[in-house]
mmCIF file of C-alpha atoms in Angstrom:
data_model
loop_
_atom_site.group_PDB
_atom_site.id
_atom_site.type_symbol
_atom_site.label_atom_id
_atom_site.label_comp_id
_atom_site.label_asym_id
_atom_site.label_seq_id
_atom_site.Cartn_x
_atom_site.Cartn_y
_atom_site.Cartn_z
ATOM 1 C CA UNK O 1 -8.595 -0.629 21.649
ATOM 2 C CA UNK O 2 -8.964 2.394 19.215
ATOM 3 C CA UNK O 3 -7.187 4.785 22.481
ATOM 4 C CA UNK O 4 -3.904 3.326 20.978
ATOM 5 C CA UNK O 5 -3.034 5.243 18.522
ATOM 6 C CA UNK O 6 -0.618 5.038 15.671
ATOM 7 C CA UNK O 7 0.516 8.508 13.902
ATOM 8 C CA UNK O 8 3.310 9.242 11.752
ATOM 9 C CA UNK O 9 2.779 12.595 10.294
ATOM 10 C CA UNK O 10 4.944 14.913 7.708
ATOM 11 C CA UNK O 11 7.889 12.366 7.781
ATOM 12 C CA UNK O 12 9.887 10.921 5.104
ATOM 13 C CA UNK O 13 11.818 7.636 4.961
ATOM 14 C CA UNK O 14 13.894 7.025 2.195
ATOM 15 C CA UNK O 15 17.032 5.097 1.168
ATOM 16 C CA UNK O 16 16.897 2.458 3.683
ATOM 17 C CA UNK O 17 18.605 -0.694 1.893
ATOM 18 C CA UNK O 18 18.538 -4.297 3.414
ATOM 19 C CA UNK O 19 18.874 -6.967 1.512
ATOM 20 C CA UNK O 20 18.409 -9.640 4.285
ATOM 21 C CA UNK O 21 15.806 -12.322 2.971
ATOM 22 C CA UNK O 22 14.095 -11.856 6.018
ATOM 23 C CA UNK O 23 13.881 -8.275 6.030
ATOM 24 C CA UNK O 24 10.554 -6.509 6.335
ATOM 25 C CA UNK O 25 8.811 -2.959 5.646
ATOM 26 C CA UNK O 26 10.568 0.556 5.827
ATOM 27 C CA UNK O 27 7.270 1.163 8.318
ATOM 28 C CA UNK O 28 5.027 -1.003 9.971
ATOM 29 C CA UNK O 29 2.329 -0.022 12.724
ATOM 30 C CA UNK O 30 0.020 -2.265 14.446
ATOM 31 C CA UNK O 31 -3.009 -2.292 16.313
ATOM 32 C CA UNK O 32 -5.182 0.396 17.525
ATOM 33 C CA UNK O 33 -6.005 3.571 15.186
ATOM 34 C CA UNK O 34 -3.668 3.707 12.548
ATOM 35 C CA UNK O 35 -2.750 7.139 10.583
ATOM 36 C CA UNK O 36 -0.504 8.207 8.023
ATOM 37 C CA UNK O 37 -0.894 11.868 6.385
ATOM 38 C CA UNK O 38 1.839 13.747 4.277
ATOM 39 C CA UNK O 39 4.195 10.784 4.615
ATOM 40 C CA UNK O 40 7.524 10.165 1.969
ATOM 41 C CA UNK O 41 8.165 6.692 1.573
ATOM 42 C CA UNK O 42 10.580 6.288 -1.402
ATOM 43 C CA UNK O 43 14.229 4.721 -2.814
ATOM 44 C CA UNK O 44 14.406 1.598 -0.073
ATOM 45 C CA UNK O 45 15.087 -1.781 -0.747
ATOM 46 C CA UNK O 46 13.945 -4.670 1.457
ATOM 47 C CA UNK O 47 14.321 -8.195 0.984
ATOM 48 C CA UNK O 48 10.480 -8.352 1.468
ATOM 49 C CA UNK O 49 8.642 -6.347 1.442
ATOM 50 C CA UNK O 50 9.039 -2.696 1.398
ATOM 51 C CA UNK O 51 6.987 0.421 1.889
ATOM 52 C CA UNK O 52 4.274 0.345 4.661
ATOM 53 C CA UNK O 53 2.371 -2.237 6.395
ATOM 54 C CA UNK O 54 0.031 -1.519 8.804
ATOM 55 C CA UNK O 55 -2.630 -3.486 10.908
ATOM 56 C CA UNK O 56 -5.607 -1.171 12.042
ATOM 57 C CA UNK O 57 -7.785 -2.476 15.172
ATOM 58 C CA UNK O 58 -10.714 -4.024 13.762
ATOM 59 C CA UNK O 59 -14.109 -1.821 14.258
ATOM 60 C CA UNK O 60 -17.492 -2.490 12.395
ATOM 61 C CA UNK O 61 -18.691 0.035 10.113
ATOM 62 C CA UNK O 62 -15.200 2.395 10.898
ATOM 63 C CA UNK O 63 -12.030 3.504 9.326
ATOM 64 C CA UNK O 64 -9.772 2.691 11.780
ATOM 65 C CA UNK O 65 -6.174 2.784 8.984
ATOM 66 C CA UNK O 66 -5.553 6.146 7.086
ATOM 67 C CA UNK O 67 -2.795 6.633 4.583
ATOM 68 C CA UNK O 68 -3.617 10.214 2.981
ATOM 69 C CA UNK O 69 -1.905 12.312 0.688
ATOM 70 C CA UNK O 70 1.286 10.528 0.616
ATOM 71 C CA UNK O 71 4.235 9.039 -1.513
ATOM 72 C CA UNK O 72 5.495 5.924 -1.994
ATOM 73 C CA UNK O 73 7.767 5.559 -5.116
ATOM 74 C CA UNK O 74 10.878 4.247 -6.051
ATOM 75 C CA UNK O 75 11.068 1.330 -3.315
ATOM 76 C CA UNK O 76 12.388 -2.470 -4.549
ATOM 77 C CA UNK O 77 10.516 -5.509 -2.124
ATOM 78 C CA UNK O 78 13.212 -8.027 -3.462
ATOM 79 C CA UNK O 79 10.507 -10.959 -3.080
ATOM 80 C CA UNK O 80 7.245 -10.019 -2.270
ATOM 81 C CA UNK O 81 5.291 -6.869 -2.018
ATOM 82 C CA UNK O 82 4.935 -2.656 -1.225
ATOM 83 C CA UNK O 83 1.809 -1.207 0.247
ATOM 84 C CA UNK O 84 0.338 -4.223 2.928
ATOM 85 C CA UNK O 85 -3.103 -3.009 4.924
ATOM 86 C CA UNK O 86 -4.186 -6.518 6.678
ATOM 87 C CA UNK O 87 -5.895 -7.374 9.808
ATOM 88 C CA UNK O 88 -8.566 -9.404 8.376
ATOM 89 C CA UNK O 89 -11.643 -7.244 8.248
ATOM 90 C CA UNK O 90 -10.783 -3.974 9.322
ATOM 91 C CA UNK O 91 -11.599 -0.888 7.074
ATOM 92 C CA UNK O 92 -8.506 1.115 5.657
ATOM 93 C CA UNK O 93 -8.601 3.779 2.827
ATOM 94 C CA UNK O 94 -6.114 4.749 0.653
ATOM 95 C CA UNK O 95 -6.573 8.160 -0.390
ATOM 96 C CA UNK O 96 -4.786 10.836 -2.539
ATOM 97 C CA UNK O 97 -0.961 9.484 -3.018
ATOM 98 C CA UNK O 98 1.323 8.796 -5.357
ATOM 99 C CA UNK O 99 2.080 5.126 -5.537
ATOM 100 C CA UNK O 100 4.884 5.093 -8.493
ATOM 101 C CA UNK O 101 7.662 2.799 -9.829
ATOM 102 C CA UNK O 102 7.510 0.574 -6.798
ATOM 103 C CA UNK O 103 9.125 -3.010 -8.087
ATOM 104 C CA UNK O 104 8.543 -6.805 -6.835
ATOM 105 C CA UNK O 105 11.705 -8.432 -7.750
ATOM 106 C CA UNK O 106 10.935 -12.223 -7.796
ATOM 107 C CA UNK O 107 7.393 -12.345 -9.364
ATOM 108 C CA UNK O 108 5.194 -14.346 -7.186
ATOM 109 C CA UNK O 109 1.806 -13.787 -5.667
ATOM 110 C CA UNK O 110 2.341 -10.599 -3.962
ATOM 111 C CA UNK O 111 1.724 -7.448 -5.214
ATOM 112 C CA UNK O 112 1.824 -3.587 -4.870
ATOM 113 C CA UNK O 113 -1.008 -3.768 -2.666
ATOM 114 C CA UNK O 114 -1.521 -7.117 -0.690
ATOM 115 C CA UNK O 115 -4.348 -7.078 1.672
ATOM 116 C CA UNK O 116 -6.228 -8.828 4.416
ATOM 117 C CA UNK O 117 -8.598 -6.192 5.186
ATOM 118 C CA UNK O 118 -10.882 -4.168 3.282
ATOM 119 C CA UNK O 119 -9.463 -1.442 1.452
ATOM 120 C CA UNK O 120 -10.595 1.773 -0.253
ATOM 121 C CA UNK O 121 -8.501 3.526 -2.364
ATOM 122 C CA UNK O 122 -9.129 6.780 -4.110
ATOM 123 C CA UNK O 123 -8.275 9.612 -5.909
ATOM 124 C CA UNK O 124 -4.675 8.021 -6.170
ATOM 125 C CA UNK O 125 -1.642 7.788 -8.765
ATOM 126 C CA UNK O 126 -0.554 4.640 -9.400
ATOM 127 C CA UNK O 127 1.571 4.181 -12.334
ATOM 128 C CA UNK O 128 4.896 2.499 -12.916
ATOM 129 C CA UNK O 129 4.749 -0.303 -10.576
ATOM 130 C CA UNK O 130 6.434 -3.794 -11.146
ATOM 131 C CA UNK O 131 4.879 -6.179 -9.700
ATOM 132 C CA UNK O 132 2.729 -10.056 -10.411
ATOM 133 C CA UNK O 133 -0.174 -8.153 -9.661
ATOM 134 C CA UNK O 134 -1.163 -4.480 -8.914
ATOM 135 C CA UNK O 135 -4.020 -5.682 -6.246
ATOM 136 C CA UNK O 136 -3.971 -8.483 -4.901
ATOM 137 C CA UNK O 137 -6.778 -9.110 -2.326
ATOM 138 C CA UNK O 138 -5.796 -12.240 -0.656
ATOM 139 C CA UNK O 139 -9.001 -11.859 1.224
ATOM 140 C CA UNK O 140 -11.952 -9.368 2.000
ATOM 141 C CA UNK O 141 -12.196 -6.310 -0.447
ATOM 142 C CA UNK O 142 -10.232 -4.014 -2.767
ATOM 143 C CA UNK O 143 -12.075 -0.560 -4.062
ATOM 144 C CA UNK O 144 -10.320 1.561 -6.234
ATOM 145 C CA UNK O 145 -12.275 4.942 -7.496
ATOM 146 C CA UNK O 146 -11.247 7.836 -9.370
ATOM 147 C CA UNK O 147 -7.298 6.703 -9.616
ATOM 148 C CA UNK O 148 -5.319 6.877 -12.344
ATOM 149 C CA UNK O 149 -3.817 3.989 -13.553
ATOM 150 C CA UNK O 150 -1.556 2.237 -15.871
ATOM 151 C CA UNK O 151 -2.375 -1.452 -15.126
ATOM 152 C CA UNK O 152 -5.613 -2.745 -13.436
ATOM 153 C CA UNK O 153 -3.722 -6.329 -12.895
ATOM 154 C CA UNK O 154 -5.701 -8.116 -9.827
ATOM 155 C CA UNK O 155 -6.667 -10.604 -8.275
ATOM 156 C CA UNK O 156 -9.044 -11.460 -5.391
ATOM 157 C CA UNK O 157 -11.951 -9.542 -4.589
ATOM 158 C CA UNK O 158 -11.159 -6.206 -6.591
ATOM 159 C CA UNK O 159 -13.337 -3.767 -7.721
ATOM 160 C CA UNK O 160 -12.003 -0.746 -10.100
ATOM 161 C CA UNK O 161 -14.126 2.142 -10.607
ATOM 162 C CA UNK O 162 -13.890 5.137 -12.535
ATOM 163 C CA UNK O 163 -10.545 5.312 -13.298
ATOM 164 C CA UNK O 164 -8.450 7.099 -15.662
ATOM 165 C CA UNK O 165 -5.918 5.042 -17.958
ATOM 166 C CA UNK O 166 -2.531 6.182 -18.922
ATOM 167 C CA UNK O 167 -3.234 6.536 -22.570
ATOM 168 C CA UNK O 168 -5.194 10.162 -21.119
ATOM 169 C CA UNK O 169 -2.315 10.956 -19.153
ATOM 170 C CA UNK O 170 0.177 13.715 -21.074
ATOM 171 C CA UNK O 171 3.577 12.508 -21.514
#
């Protein structure tokens, strides 16, 4: 239930490198509360999927996965995708990062954010990343408000809101 909880707080995790084509996520975290402020998630390589993954405890009407003023840049998922909330209708949020220059290797249906939960995300960067599609909502819900953006590639149930474009951004 939501007493388990899963924190990682002010950490960073970076240059982790394996190559293995079963080789998954720098971080994953599973069940129960999930909650990531101020984490550093950057220069890994996974054959994968890199970056975080985690699997909140569903709970109707509540926010039960947090990843909050964080970064994840610079990481290579060699096959399939970075930033994976899923539990199948649990309610994460996204909210304040940086999500930059993140790459997919082999282009195929993943994504930089591949989900099986609803998601919000807001008041984020994302710019930079390589990938089939930017969100992919494989099912339930993808909001994205007030982020700034450089490509609104989706697919799924995705709706983006308010955003600003990179053509407003000074280079």
């Amino acid at each position: 239930g939501l007493s388990s909880k899963n924190y990682v707080n002010y950490s960073s995790i970076t240059r982790c490198v394996n190559e293995r084509l079963d080789s998954y996520y720098i971080l994953s975290l599973t069940y129960g509360k999930v909650c990531c402020p101020s984490i550093n998630i950057s220069i890994n390589k996974c054959g994968q999927r890199t970056g975080i993954m985690f699997r909140p405890l569903s709970v109707s009407n509540s926010v039960t996965g947090s990843l909050s003023y964080s970064s994840i840049t610079d990481n290579i998922a060699n096959e399939h995708t970075c930033i994976n909330p899923q539990y199948g209708g649990s309610n994460s949020e996204i909210k304040s990062c940086n999500i930059l220059r993140n790459t997919q290797g082999t282009l195929k249906s993943g994504g930089t954010f591949f989900t099986a939960d609803n998601v919000k995300i807001a008041d984020c960067c994302i710019l930079g990343n390589q990938a089939t599609y930017i969100f992919n909502a494989y099912s339930h819900t993808i909001t994205v408000t007030n982020c700034t953006l450089d490509s609104t590639s989706k697919t799924g149930s995705v709706v983006i809101q308010n955003t600003v474009t990179k053509s407003f951004i000074l280079a």
